[in-house]
Amino acid sequence: MNGNNGMNLMGANLQMMPNPQPMQPMAPQMNMRPIAQQQPNGAPFNFGQTNRISMVPGRIVNSQDEIMPNEVPMDGTVALFMLRDGSSIVAKAWNQYGTITTVPFIPAPQQVEGGGTEQAQPDTFKEDVLARLDKIEKYVKNKPYYKKSNQNQRPNTTNEGGDRE
Amino acid sequence: MMPNFNPMMFAMQMLRNNPQVSNSPMGQSLIQALQSGDQKAGEELAMNICQSYGLTKDQAIQQAINGFNLGGFLR
């Protein structure tokens, strides 16, 4: 990672730069807090920038057994793990007793009138609108003023030199 | 030479100043147990953490020794 003469890829001289943070002991857990790699406007990542994108720790898992304790941040932040089949979202967080609190969120089935759960309904909005428009068209066509206006209506031509309707 | 240097107080101050420790519920329990000297509460907290990670007490101690490079110091 270090380049020539102690220079890293960012061009900083590591030998001149003091270590701003104290020595952190090696801990078995990994730091799973995601950090934005690029700013929203597309500019390269700069150290010291405070406009970080806030993210929720977690990932999509196949089952709850896949979730490791390392993936839950030890600062008390709730991590969300969604099951791939969409059956539930599991929220995990360390509590004050040193254990991980697990709360599963299961989607509630939506009830429809007349009993039973709502199935995937086809979109009938467009068909309803077209049916009503057909009704209105038939109603208007049967009116006498509609028939009279159709008889007086001139064909749309450009030979007369007037404005086209 | 610092005659009034207290390692325990220094460690406690470091824990309090670390936001990851001071802002978390588990960290607050740890600090409280250390301040009150409640050995039982501290041990219970440590055992719960070990169980959450699926480690035994000896395995956790060994990992801590390796992590802090205390192998030569504790021999």
Coordinates of N, CA and C in Angstrom, one line a residue:
Chain A
M1 N 0.8 -1.2 0.0 CA 0.0 0.0 0.0 C 0.9 1.2 0.0
N2 N 2.0 1.2 0.7 CA 2.8 2.4 0.7 C 3.6 2.5 -0.5
G3 N 3.8 3.8 -1.0 CA 4.5 4.0 -2.2 C 6.0 4.2 -1.8
N4 N 6.6 5.1 -2.6 CA 8.0 5.4 -2.4 C 8.3 6.3 -1.2
N5 N 9.3 5.9 -0.5 CA 9.8 6.8 0.6 C 8.7 7.0 1.7
G6 N 7.9 6.0 1.9 CA 6.9 6.2 2.9 C 5.6 7.0 2.5
M7 N 5.5 7.2 1.2 CA 4.4 8.0 0.7 C 3.3 7.0 0.4
N8 N 2.1 7.3 0.8 CA 1.0 6.4 0.4 C 0.3 6.8 -0.9
L9 N -0.7 6.2 -1.3 CA -1.3 6.5 -2.6 C -1.9 7.8 -2.6
M10 N -2.3 8.4 -1.4 CA -2.9 9.7 -1.4 C -1.9 10.8 -1.4
G11 N -0.6 10.5 -1.4 CA 0.4 11.5 -1.5 C 0.9 12.0 -0.2
A12 N 0.4 11.5 0.9 CA 0.7 11.9 2.2 C 2.0 11.2 2.7
N13 N 2.8 12.0 3.4 CA 4.1 11.4 3.9 C 3.8 10.7 5.2
L14 N 3.8 9.4 5.3 CA 3.4 8.8 6.5 C 4.4 9.0 7.6
Q15 N 5.7 9.2 7.2 CA 6.7 9.3 8.2 C 6.5 10.6 9.0
M16 N 6.0 11.7 8.3 CA 5.8 13.0 8.9 C 4.5 13.1 9.7
M17 N 3.5 12.2 9.3 CA 2.2 12.4 9.8 C 2.1 11.6 11.2
P18 N 1.8 12.3 12.2 CA 1.6 11.6 13.5 C 0.4 10.8 13.5
N19 N 0.4 9.8 14.3 CA -0.8 8.9 14.5 C -1.8 9.6 15.3
P20 N -2.9 10.0 14.7 CA -3.9 10.8 15.5 C -4.7 10.0 16.5
Q21 N -4.7 8.7 16.3 CA -5.6 7.9 17.2 C -4.7 7.0 18.1
P22 N -5.2 6.7 19.2 CA -4.4 5.8 20.1 C -4.5 4.4 19.6
M23 N -3.6 3.6 20.0 CA -3.5 2.2 19.6 C -4.8 1.4 20.0
Q24 N -5.4 0.9 19.0 CA -6.6 0.1 19.3 C -6.3 -1.3 19.5
P25 N -6.8 -1.9 20.5 CA -6.5 -3.4 20.7 C -7.2 -4.2 19.7
M26 N -6.6 -5.3 19.3 CA -7.2 -6.2 18.3 C -8.4 -6.9 18.9
A27 N -9.5 -6.7 18.3 CA -10.7 -7.3 18.8 C -11.2 -8.3 17.8
P28 N -11.9 -9.3 18.3 CA -12.3 -10.4 17.3 C -13.4 -9.9 16.4
Q29 N -14.1 -8.8 16.8 CA -15.2 -8.4 16.0 C -14.7 -7.5 14.9
M30 N -15.4 -7.5 13.8 CA -15.0 -6.6 12.7 C -15.9 -5.3 12.7
N31 N -15.4 -4.3 12.2 CA -16.1 -3.0 12.2 C -17.0 -3.1 11.0
M32 N -18.3 -3.3 11.2 CA -19.2 -3.5 10.1 C -19.9 -2.2 9.7
R33 N -19.5 -1.1 10.3 CA -20.2 0.1 10.0 C -19.8 0.5 8.6
P34 N -20.7 0.7 7.7 CA -20.3 1.0 6.3 C -20.0 2.5 6.2
I35 N -19.0 2.8 5.4 CA -18.6 4.2 5.2 C -18.7 4.5 3.7
A36 N -19.3 5.6 3.4 CA -19.5 6.0 2.0 C -18.1 6.1 1.3
Q37 N -17.9 5.5 0.2 CA -16.7 5.5 -0.5 C -16.6 6.7 -1.4
Q38 N -17.7 7.3 -1.8 CA -17.7 8.5 -2.7 C -18.8 9.4 -2.3
Q39 N -18.5 10.7 -2.4 CA -19.5 11.7 -2.0 C -20.7 11.6 -3.0
P40 N -21.8 12.1 -2.7 CA -23.0 12.0 -3.6 C -22.8 12.8 -4.9
N41 N -22.0 13.9 -4.9 CA -21.8 14.6 -6.1 C -20.8 14.0 -7.0
G42 N -20.3 12.9 -6.7 CA -19.3 12.2 -7.5 C -17.9 12.6 -7.3
A43 N -17.6 13.5 -6.3 CA -16.3 13.9 -6.0 C -15.5 12.8 -5.3
P44 N -14.2 12.7 -5.5 CA -13.5 11.6 -4.7 C -13.6 11.8 -3.2
F45 N -13.4 10.7 -2.5 CA -13.5 10.7 -1.1 C -12.4 11.5 -0.4
N46 N -12.8 12.4 0.4 CA -11.8 13.2 1.1 C -11.8 13.0 2.6
F47 N -10.7 12.9 3.2 CA -10.7 12.8 4.7 C -11.1 14.1 5.3
G48 N -11.8 13.9 6.4 CA -12.2 15.1 7.2 C -13.5 15.7 6.8
Q49 N -14.1 15.1 5.7 CA -15.4 15.6 5.3 C -16.5 15.1 6.3
T50 N -17.4 16.0 6.6 CA -18.4 15.6 7.6 C -19.7 15.2 6.9
N51 N -19.9 15.4 5.6 CA -21.2 15.1 5.0 C -21.2 13.6 4.5
R52 N -21.2 12.7 5.5 CA -21.3 11.3 5.2 C -22.7 10.8 5.0
I53 N -22.8 9.8 4.1 CA -24.2 9.3 3.9 C -24.5 8.3 5.1
S54 N -25.6 8.5 5.7 CA -25.9 7.7 6.8 C -26.5 6.4 6.3
M55 N -26.0 5.2 6.8 CA -26.5 3.9 6.3 C -26.8 3.1 7.5
V56 N -27.7 2.1 7.3 CA -28.1 1.2 8.3 C -27.3 -0.1 8.2
P57 N -26.6 -0.5 9.2 CA -25.8 -1.7 9.1 C -26.7 -2.9 8.9
G58 N -26.3 -3.9 8.2 CA -27.1 -5.1 7.9 C -26.9 -5.6 6.5
R59 N -27.6 -6.6 6.2 CA -27.5 -7.2 4.8 C -28.6 -8.1 4.6
I60 N -28.7 -8.7 3.4 CA -29.7 -9.7 3.1 C -29.1 -11.1 3.3
V61 N -29.8 -11.9 4.1 CA -29.3 -13.2 4.5 C -30.3 -14.3 4.0
N62 N -29.8 -15.5 3.9 CA -30.7 -16.6 3.5 C -31.4 -17.1 4.7
S63 N -30.8 -17.1 5.9 CA -31.5 -17.5 7.1 C -30.8 -16.8 8.3
Q64 N -31.5 -16.9 9.5 CA -31.0 -16.2 10.7 C -29.7 -16.8 11.2
D65 N -29.4 -18.0 10.8 CA -28.2 -18.7 11.3 C -26.9 -18.0 10.6
E66 N -27.2 -17.4 9.5 CA -26.0 -16.8 8.8 C -25.5 -15.5 9.5
I67 N -26.3 -15.0 10.4 CA -26.0 -13.7 11.0 C -24.9 -14.0 12.1
M68 N -23.8 -13.3 12.0 CA -22.7 -13.5 13.0 C -22.7 -12.3 14.0
P69 N -22.3 -12.6 15.2 CA -22.2 -11.5 16.2 C -21.4 -10.3 15.8
N70 N -20.4 -10.6 14.9 CA -19.5 -9.6 14.5 C -20.2 -8.5 13.6
E71 N -21.3 -8.9 13.0 CA -22.0 -8.0 12.1 C -22.9 -7.0 12.8
V72 N -23.1 -7.2 14.1 CA -23.9 -6.3 14.9 C -22.9 -5.3 15.6
P73 N -23.1 -4.0 15.3 CA -22.2 -3.0 15.9 C -22.3 -3.0 17.4
M74 N -21.1 -2.8 18.0 CA -21.1 -2.9 19.5 C -21.4 -1.5 20.1
D75 N -21.7 -0.5 19.3 CA -22.0 0.8 19.9 C -23.5 0.9 20.1
G76 N -24.3 -0.2 20.0 CA -25.7 -0.2 20.3 C -26.6 0.1 19.1
T77 N -26.0 0.3 17.9 CA -26.8 0.6 16.7 C -27.5 -0.6 16.3
V78 N -28.8 -0.5 15.9 CA -29.6 -1.6 15.4 C -29.2 -2.0 14.0
A79 N -28.9 -3.3 13.8 CA -28.6 -3.8 12.5 C -29.8 -4.5 12.0
L80 N -30.1 -4.3 10.7 CA -31.3 -5.0 10.1 C -30.8 -6.0 9.1
F81 N -31.4 -7.2 9.2 CA -31.0 -8.3 8.3 C -32.4 -8.8 7.7
M82 N -32.4 -8.6 6.4 CA -33.7 -9.1 5.7 C -33.5 -10.5 5.1
L83 N -34.4 -11.3 5.3 CA -34.3 -12.6 4.8 C -34.6 -12.6 3.3
R84 N -33.9 -13.4 2.5 CA -33.9 -13.3 1.1 C -35.3 -13.6 0.5
D85 N -36.1 -14.5 1.2 CA -37.4 -14.8 0.7 C -38.4 -13.8 1.1
G86 N -38.0 -12.7 1.8 CA -38.9 -11.6 2.2 C -39.9 -12.0 3.3
S87 N -39.6 -13.1 4.0 CA -40.6 -13.5 5.1 C -40.5 -12.6 6.3
S88 N -39.3 -12.1 6.6 CA -39.2 -11.2 7.8 C -37.9 -10.4 7.7
I89 N -37.9 -9.4 8.6 CA -36.7 -8.6 8.7 C -36.3 -8.7 10.2
V90 N -35.0 -9.1 10.5 CA -34.6 -9.3 11.8 C -33.7 -8.1 12.3
A91 N -34.1 -7.5 13.4 CA -33.4 -6.4 14.0 C -32.5 -6.9 15.1
K92 N -31.3 -6.6 15.1 CA -30.4 -7.1 16.2 C -29.6 -5.9 16.7
A93 N -29.4 -5.9 18.0 CA -28.6 -4.9 18.7 C -28.1 -5.4 20.0
W94 N -26.9 -5.0 20.4 CA -26.3 -5.4 21.7 C -27.1 -4.6 22.8
N95 N -27.4 -5.3 23.9 CA -28.1 -4.6 25.0 C -27.1 -4.4 26.2
Q96 N -27.6 -3.9 27.3 CA -26.7 -3.6 28.4 C -26.2 -4.8 29.1
Y97 N -26.8 -5.9 28.9 CA -26.4 -7.2 29.6 C -25.3 -7.9 28.9
G98 N -24.9 -7.4 27.7 CA -23.9 -8.2 27.0 C -24.4 -9.2 26.0
T99 N -25.7 -9.2 25.8 CA -26.3 -10.2 24.9 C -26.9 -9.4 23.7
I100 N -27.3 -10.1 22.7 CA -27.8 -9.5 21.5 C -29.4 -9.6 21.5
T101 N -30.0 -8.5 21.5 CA -31.5 -8.5 21.4 C -31.9 -8.7 20.0
T102 N -32.8 -9.7 19.7 CA -33.3 -10.0 18.4 C -34.8 -9.8 18.3
V103 N -35.2 -9.0 17.4 CA -36.6 -8.7 17.2 C -36.9 -8.9 15.7
P104 N -37.7 -10.0 15.4 CA -38.1 -10.2 14.0 C -39.4 -9.4 13.7
F105 N -39.3 -8.8 12.5 CA -40.5 -8.0 12.0 C -41.0 -8.8 10.8
I106 N -42.3 -9.3 11.0 CA -42.9 -10.2 10.0 C -44.0 -9.4 9.3
P107 N -44.1 -9.3 8.0 CA -45.1 -8.5 7.3 C -46.5 -9.1 7.6
A108 N -47.4 -8.2 8.0 CA -48.8 -8.7 8.3 C -49.6 -8.9 7.0
P109 N -50.3 -10.0 6.9 CA -51.2 -10.1 5.7 C -52.3 -9.1 5.7
Q110 N -52.5 -8.5 4.5 CA -53.6 -7.5 4.5 C -54.9 -8.2 4.3
Q111 N -55.9 -7.8 5.1 CA -57.3 -8.3 5.1 C -58.1 -7.6 4.1
V112 N -58.9 -8.3 3.3 CA -59.9 -7.6 2.4 C -61.3 -7.9 2.9
E113 N -62.2 -7.1 2.4 CA -63.6 -7.2 2.8 C -64.2 -8.5 2.3
G114 N -65.0 -9.2 3.2 CA -65.5 -10.5 2.8 C -64.7 -11.7 3.2
G115 N -63.6 -11.4 4.0 CA -62.8 -12.5 4.5 C -61.7 -12.8 3.5
G116 N -60.7 -13.5 4.0 CA -59.6 -13.9 3.2 C -58.5 -12.9 3.1
T117 N -57.4 -13.2 2.7 CA -56.3 -12.3 2.5 C -56.2 -11.8 1.1
E118 N -55.6 -10.6 1.0 CA -55.6 -10.0 -0.4 C -54.6 -10.6 -1.2
Q119 N -55.0 -11.1 -2.4 CA -54.1 -11.7 -3.3 C -53.6 -10.6 -4.3
A120 N -52.7 -10.9 -5.1 CA -52.2 -9.9 -6.1 C -53.3 -9.6 -7.1
Q121 N -53.9 -8.4 -7.0 CA -55.0 -8.0 -7.9 C -54.5 -7.4 -9.2
P122 N -55.1 -7.7 -10.3 CA -54.6 -7.1 -11.5 C -55.1 -5.6 -11.5
D123 N -54.4 -4.8 -12.3 CA -54.7 -3.4 -12.3 C -55.9 -3.2 -13.2
T124 N -57.1 -2.9 -12.6 CA -58.3 -2.7 -13.3 C -58.7 -1.2 -13.4
F125 N -57.8 -0.4 -13.0 CA -58.1 1.1 -13.0 C -58.3 1.5 -14.5
K126 N -57.4 1.1 -15.3 CA -57.4 1.6 -16.7 C -58.7 1.1 -17.4
E127 N -59.0 -0.2 -17.1 CA -60.2 -0.8 -17.8 C -61.4 -0.1 -17.3
D128 N -61.5 0.3 -16.0 CA -62.7 1.0 -15.5 C -62.8 2.3 -16.1
V129 N -61.7 3.0 -16.3 CA -61.8 4.4 -16.9 C -62.3 4.3 -18.3
L130 N -61.7 3.3 -19.1 CA -62.1 3.2 -20.5 C -63.6 2.8 -20.6
A131 N -64.0 2.0 -19.7 CA -65.5 1.6 -19.8 C -66.4 2.8 -19.5
R132 N -66.0 3.6 -18.6 CA -66.8 4.8 -18.3 C -66.7 5.8 -19.5
L133 N -65.6 5.9 -20.1 CA -65.5 6.8 -21.2 C -66.4 6.3 -22.4
D134 N -66.4 5.0 -22.6 CA -67.3 4.4 -23.6 C -68.7 4.8 -23.3
K135 N -69.1 4.7 -22.1 CA -70.5 5.0 -21.7 C -70.8 6.4 -22.0
I136 N -69.9 7.3 -21.6 CA -70.1 8.7 -21.9 C -70.2 9.0 -23.4
E137 N -69.4 8.3 -24.1 CA -69.4 8.6 -25.6 C -70.7 8.1 -26.2
K138 N -71.2 7.0 -25.8 CA -72.5 6.6 -26.3 C -73.6 7.5 -25.9
Y139 N -73.5 8.0 -24.7 CA -74.5 9.0 -24.2 C -74.5 10.3 -25.0
V140 N -73.3 10.8 -25.3 CA -73.2 12.0 -26.0 C -73.6 11.8 -27.5
K141 N -73.3 10.7 -28.1 CA -73.6 10.5 -29.5 C -75.1 10.4 -29.7
N142 N -75.8 10.0 -28.7 CA -77.3 9.9 -28.9 C -78.0 11.3 -28.7
K143 N -77.3 12.3 -28.3 CA -77.9 13.6 -28.1 C -78.1 14.3 -29.5
P144 N -79.1 15.1 -29.6 CA -79.4 15.8 -30.9 C -78.3 16.8 -31.2
Y145 N -77.8 17.6 -30.2 CA -76.9 18.6 -30.5 C -75.6 18.0 -31.1
Y146 N -75.3 16.8 -30.7 CA -74.1 16.1 -31.2 C -74.2 15.8 -32.7
K147 N -75.4 15.3 -33.0 CA -75.6 14.9 -34.4 C -75.6 16.2 -35.3
K148 N -76.3 17.3 -34.8 CA -76.3 18.5 -35.6 C -74.9 19.1 -35.8
S149 N -74.1 19.1 -34.8 CA -72.8 19.7 -34.9 C -72.0 18.9 -35.8
N150 N -72.2 17.6 -36.0 CA -71.4 16.8 -36.9 C -71.8 17.1 -38.3
Q151 N -73.1 17.4 -38.5 CA -73.5 17.8 -39.9 C -72.9 19.1 -40.3
N152 N -72.8 20.1 -39.4 CA -72.3 21.4 -39.8 C -70.8 21.5 -39.8
Q153 N -70.2 20.5 -39.4 CA -68.7 20.5 -39.2 C -68.1 20.4 -40.6
R154 N -67.1 21.4 -40.9 CA -66.5 21.5 -42.2 C -65.2 20.6 -42.2
P155 N -64.9 20.0 -43.3 CA -63.7 19.2 -43.3 C -62.5 20.1 -43.1
N156 N -61.5 19.5 -42.5 CA -60.3 20.2 -42.1 C -59.3 20.3 -43.3
T157 N -59.3 21.5 -44.1 CA -58.5 21.6 -45.3 C -57.7 22.9 -45.2
T158 N -56.6 23.0 -46.0 CA -55.8 24.2 -46.0 C -55.9 25.0 -47.2
N159 N -56.9 24.6 -48.2 CA -57.0 25.3 -49.5 C -57.7 26.7 -49.3
E160 N -58.5 26.8 -48.3 CA -59.3 28.0 -48.1 C -58.4 29.1 -47.5
G161 N -57.2 28.8 -47.0 CA -56.3 29.8 -46.5 C -56.6 30.3 -45.1
G162 N -57.7 29.7 -44.5 CA -58.0 30.2 -43.1 C -57.2 29.4 -42.1
D163 N -57.5 29.7 -40.9 CA -56.8 29.0 -39.8 C -57.3 27.6 -39.7
R164 N -56.4 26.7 -39.5 CA -56.8 25.3 -39.4 C -57.4 25.1 -38.0
E165 N -58.5 24.4 -37.9 CA -59.2 24.2 -36.6 C -58.5 23.1 -35.9
Chain B
M1 N 8.4 11.3 35.0 CA 8.0 10.6 36.2 C 6.7 11.3 36.7
M2 N 5.6 10.4 36.8 CA 4.3 10.9 37.3 C 3.9 10.2 38.5
P3 N 4.2 10.7 39.7 CA 3.9 10.0 40.9 C 2.4 9.8 41.2
N4 N 1.6 10.6 40.7 CA 0.2 10.5 40.9 C -0.6 9.8 39.8
F5 N 0.2 9.1 39.0 CA -0.5 8.4 37.9 C -1.2 7.2 38.3
N6 N -2.5 7.1 38.0 CA -3.3 6.0 38.4 C -3.8 5.3 37.2
P7 N -3.2 4.1 36.9 CA -3.6 3.4 35.7 C -5.1 3.1 35.6
M8 N -5.7 2.8 36.7 CA -7.1 2.5 36.7 C -7.9 3.7 36.3
M9 N -7.6 4.9 36.8 CA -8.3 6.1 36.5 C -8.1 6.5 35.0
F10 N -6.8 6.2 34.6 CA -6.5 6.5 33.2 C -7.3 5.7 32.3
A11 N -7.4 4.4 32.6 CA -8.2 3.5 31.7 C -9.7 3.9 31.7
M12 N -10.2 4.2 32.9 CA -11.6 4.6 33.0 C -11.8 5.9 32.2
Q13 N -10.9 6.8 32.2 CA -11.1 8.1 31.5 C -11.1 7.8 30.0
M14 N -10.2 6.8 29.6 CA -10.2 6.5 28.2 C -11.5 5.9 27.7
L15 N -12.1 5.0 28.6 CA -13.3 4.4 28.2 C -14.4 5.5 28.1
R16 N -14.4 6.4 29.0 CA -15.5 7.4 29.0 C -15.4 8.3 27.8
N17 N -14.1 8.6 27.4 CA -13.9 9.5 26.3 C -14.2 8.8 24.9
N18 N -14.2 7.5 24.9 CA -14.5 6.8 23.7 C -16.0 6.8 23.4
P19 N -16.5 7.4 22.4 CA -17.9 7.5 22.2 C -18.5 6.1 21.9
Q20 N -17.8 5.2 21.3 CA -18.3 3.9 21.0 C -18.6 3.2 22.3
V21 N -17.8 3.4 23.3 CA -18.1 2.8 24.6 C -19.1 3.5 25.4
S22 N -18.9 4.8 25.5 CA -19.8 5.6 26.4 C -21.2 5.7 25.9
N23 N -21.4 5.7 24.6 CA -22.8 5.8 24.0 C -23.5 4.5 23.9
S24 N -22.9 3.4 24.1 CA -23.5 2.1 23.9 C -24.1 1.6 25.2
P25 N -25.2 0.9 25.2 CA -25.7 0.4 26.5 C -24.8 -0.6 27.2
M26 N -24.1 -1.4 26.4 CA -23.2 -2.3 27.0 C -22.0 -1.6 27.6
G27 N -21.5 -0.6 26.9 CA -20.4 0.2 27.4 C -20.7 0.9 28.7
Q28 N -21.9 1.4 28.8 CA -22.4 2.1 30.0 C -22.4 1.1 31.2
S29 N -22.9 -0.1 30.9 CA -22.9 -1.1 32.0 C -21.5 -1.5 32.4
L30 N -20.6 -1.5 31.5 CA -19.2 -1.8 31.8 C -18.6 -0.8 32.7
I31 N -18.8 0.5 32.3 CA -18.3 1.6 33.1 C -18.9 1.6 34.5
Q32 N -20.1 1.3 34.5 CA -20.8 1.3 35.8 C -20.2 0.2 36.7
A33 N -20.0 -0.9 36.1 CA -19.5 -2.1 36.9 C -18.1 -1.7 37.4
L34 N -17.3 -1.1 36.5 CA -15.9 -0.8 36.9 C -15.9 0.3 38.0
Q35 N -16.8 1.3 37.9 CA -16.8 2.4 38.9 C -17.2 1.9 40.2
S36 N -18.3 1.0 40.2 CA -18.8 0.5 41.5 C -18.0 -0.6 42.1
G37 N -17.1 -1.2 41.2 CA -16.3 -2.3 41.7 C -17.1 -3.6 41.8
D38 N -18.2 -3.7 41.1 CA -19.1 -4.8 41.2 C -18.5 -5.9 40.3
Q39 N -17.8 -6.8 41.0 CA -17.1 -7.9 40.2 C -18.1 -8.8 39.6
K40 N -19.1 -9.1 40.3 CA -20.1 -10.1 39.8 C -20.8 -9.6 38.5
A41 N -21.1 -8.3 38.5 CA -21.8 -7.7 37.4 C -20.8 -7.7 36.2
G42 N -19.5 -7.4 36.4 CA -18.6 -7.4 35.3 C -18.4 -8.8 34.8
E43 N -18.3 -9.8 35.7 CA -18.1 -11.1 35.2 C -19.3 -11.6 34.5
E44 N -20.5 -11.3 34.9 CA -21.7 -11.7 34.2 C -21.8 -11.0 32.8
L45 N -21.4 -9.8 32.7 CA -21.3 -9.1 31.4 C -20.4 -9.8 30.5
A46 N -19.2 -10.1 31.0 CA -18.2 -10.8 30.2 C -18.7 -12.2 29.7
M47 N -19.3 -12.9 30.6 CA -19.8 -14.2 30.3 C -20.9 -14.1 29.2
N48 N -21.8 -13.1 29.3 CA -22.8 -13.0 28.3 C -22.2 -12.7 26.9
I49 N -21.2 -11.8 26.9 CA -20.5 -11.5 25.6 C -19.9 -12.7 25.1
C50 N -19.2 -13.5 25.9 CA -18.6 -14.7 25.4 C -19.6 -15.7 24.8
Q51 N -20.7 -15.8 25.5 CA -21.8 -16.7 25.0 C -22.3 -16.2 23.7
S52 N -22.5 -14.9 23.5 CA -23.0 -14.3 22.3 C -22.1 -14.6 21.1
Y53 N -20.8 -14.6 21.4 CA -19.8 -14.9 20.4 C -19.5 -16.4 20.2
G54 N -20.1 -17.2 21.1 CA -19.9 -18.7 21.0 C -18.5 -19.1 21.5
L55 N -18.0 -18.3 22.5 CA -16.6 -18.6 23.0 C -16.8 -19.1 24.5
T56 N -15.8 -19.9 24.9 CA -15.7 -20.2 26.3 C -14.9 -19.1 27.0
K57 N -14.8 -19.2 28.3 CA -14.1 -18.2 29.0 C -12.6 -18.2 28.7
D58 N -12.1 -19.5 28.6 CA -10.7 -19.6 28.4 C -10.3 -19.2 26.9
Q59 N -11.2 -19.5 26.0 CA -10.9 -19.0 24.6 C -10.9 -17.5 24.5
A60 N -11.8 -16.9 25.2 CA -11.9 -15.4 25.2 C -10.6 -14.8 25.8
I61 N -10.2 -15.4 26.9 CA -9.0 -14.9 27.6 C -7.8 -15.0 26.7
Q62 N -7.7 -16.2 26.0 CA -6.6 -16.4 25.1 C -6.6 -15.4 23.9
Q63 N -7.8 -15.1 23.4 CA -7.9 -14.2 22.3 C -7.5 -12.8 22.8
A64 N -7.8 -12.5 24.0 CA -7.5 -11.2 24.6 C -5.9 -11.1 24.8
I65 N -5.4 -12.2 25.2 CA -3.9 -12.2 25.4 C -3.2 -12.0 24.1
N66 N -3.7 -12.7 23.1 CA -3.1 -12.6 21.7 C -3.3 -11.2 21.2
G67 N -4.5 -10.6 21.4 CA -4.8 -9.3 20.9 C -4.0 -8.2 21.5
F68 N -3.8 -8.3 22.7 CA -3.0 -7.3 23.4 C -1.5 -7.6 23.4
N69 N -1.1 -8.7 22.8 CA 0.3 -9.1 22.8 C 0.8 -9.2 24.2
L70 N 0.1 -9.9 25.0 CA 0.5 -10.0 26.5 C 1.1 -11.4 26.8
G71 N 1.3 -12.1 25.7 CA 1.8 -13.5 25.9 C 3.1 -13.6 26.7
G72 N 4.0 -12.7 26.3 CA 5.3 -12.7 27.0 C 5.2 -12.1 28.4
F73 N 4.3 -11.2 28.6 CA 4.1 -10.5 29.9 C 3.5 -11.4 30.9
L74 N 2.6 -12.3 30.5 CA 1.9 -13.1 31.5 C 2.5 -14.4 31.8
R75 N 3.6 -14.7 31.2 CA 4.3 -16.0 31.4 C 5.0 -16.0 32.8

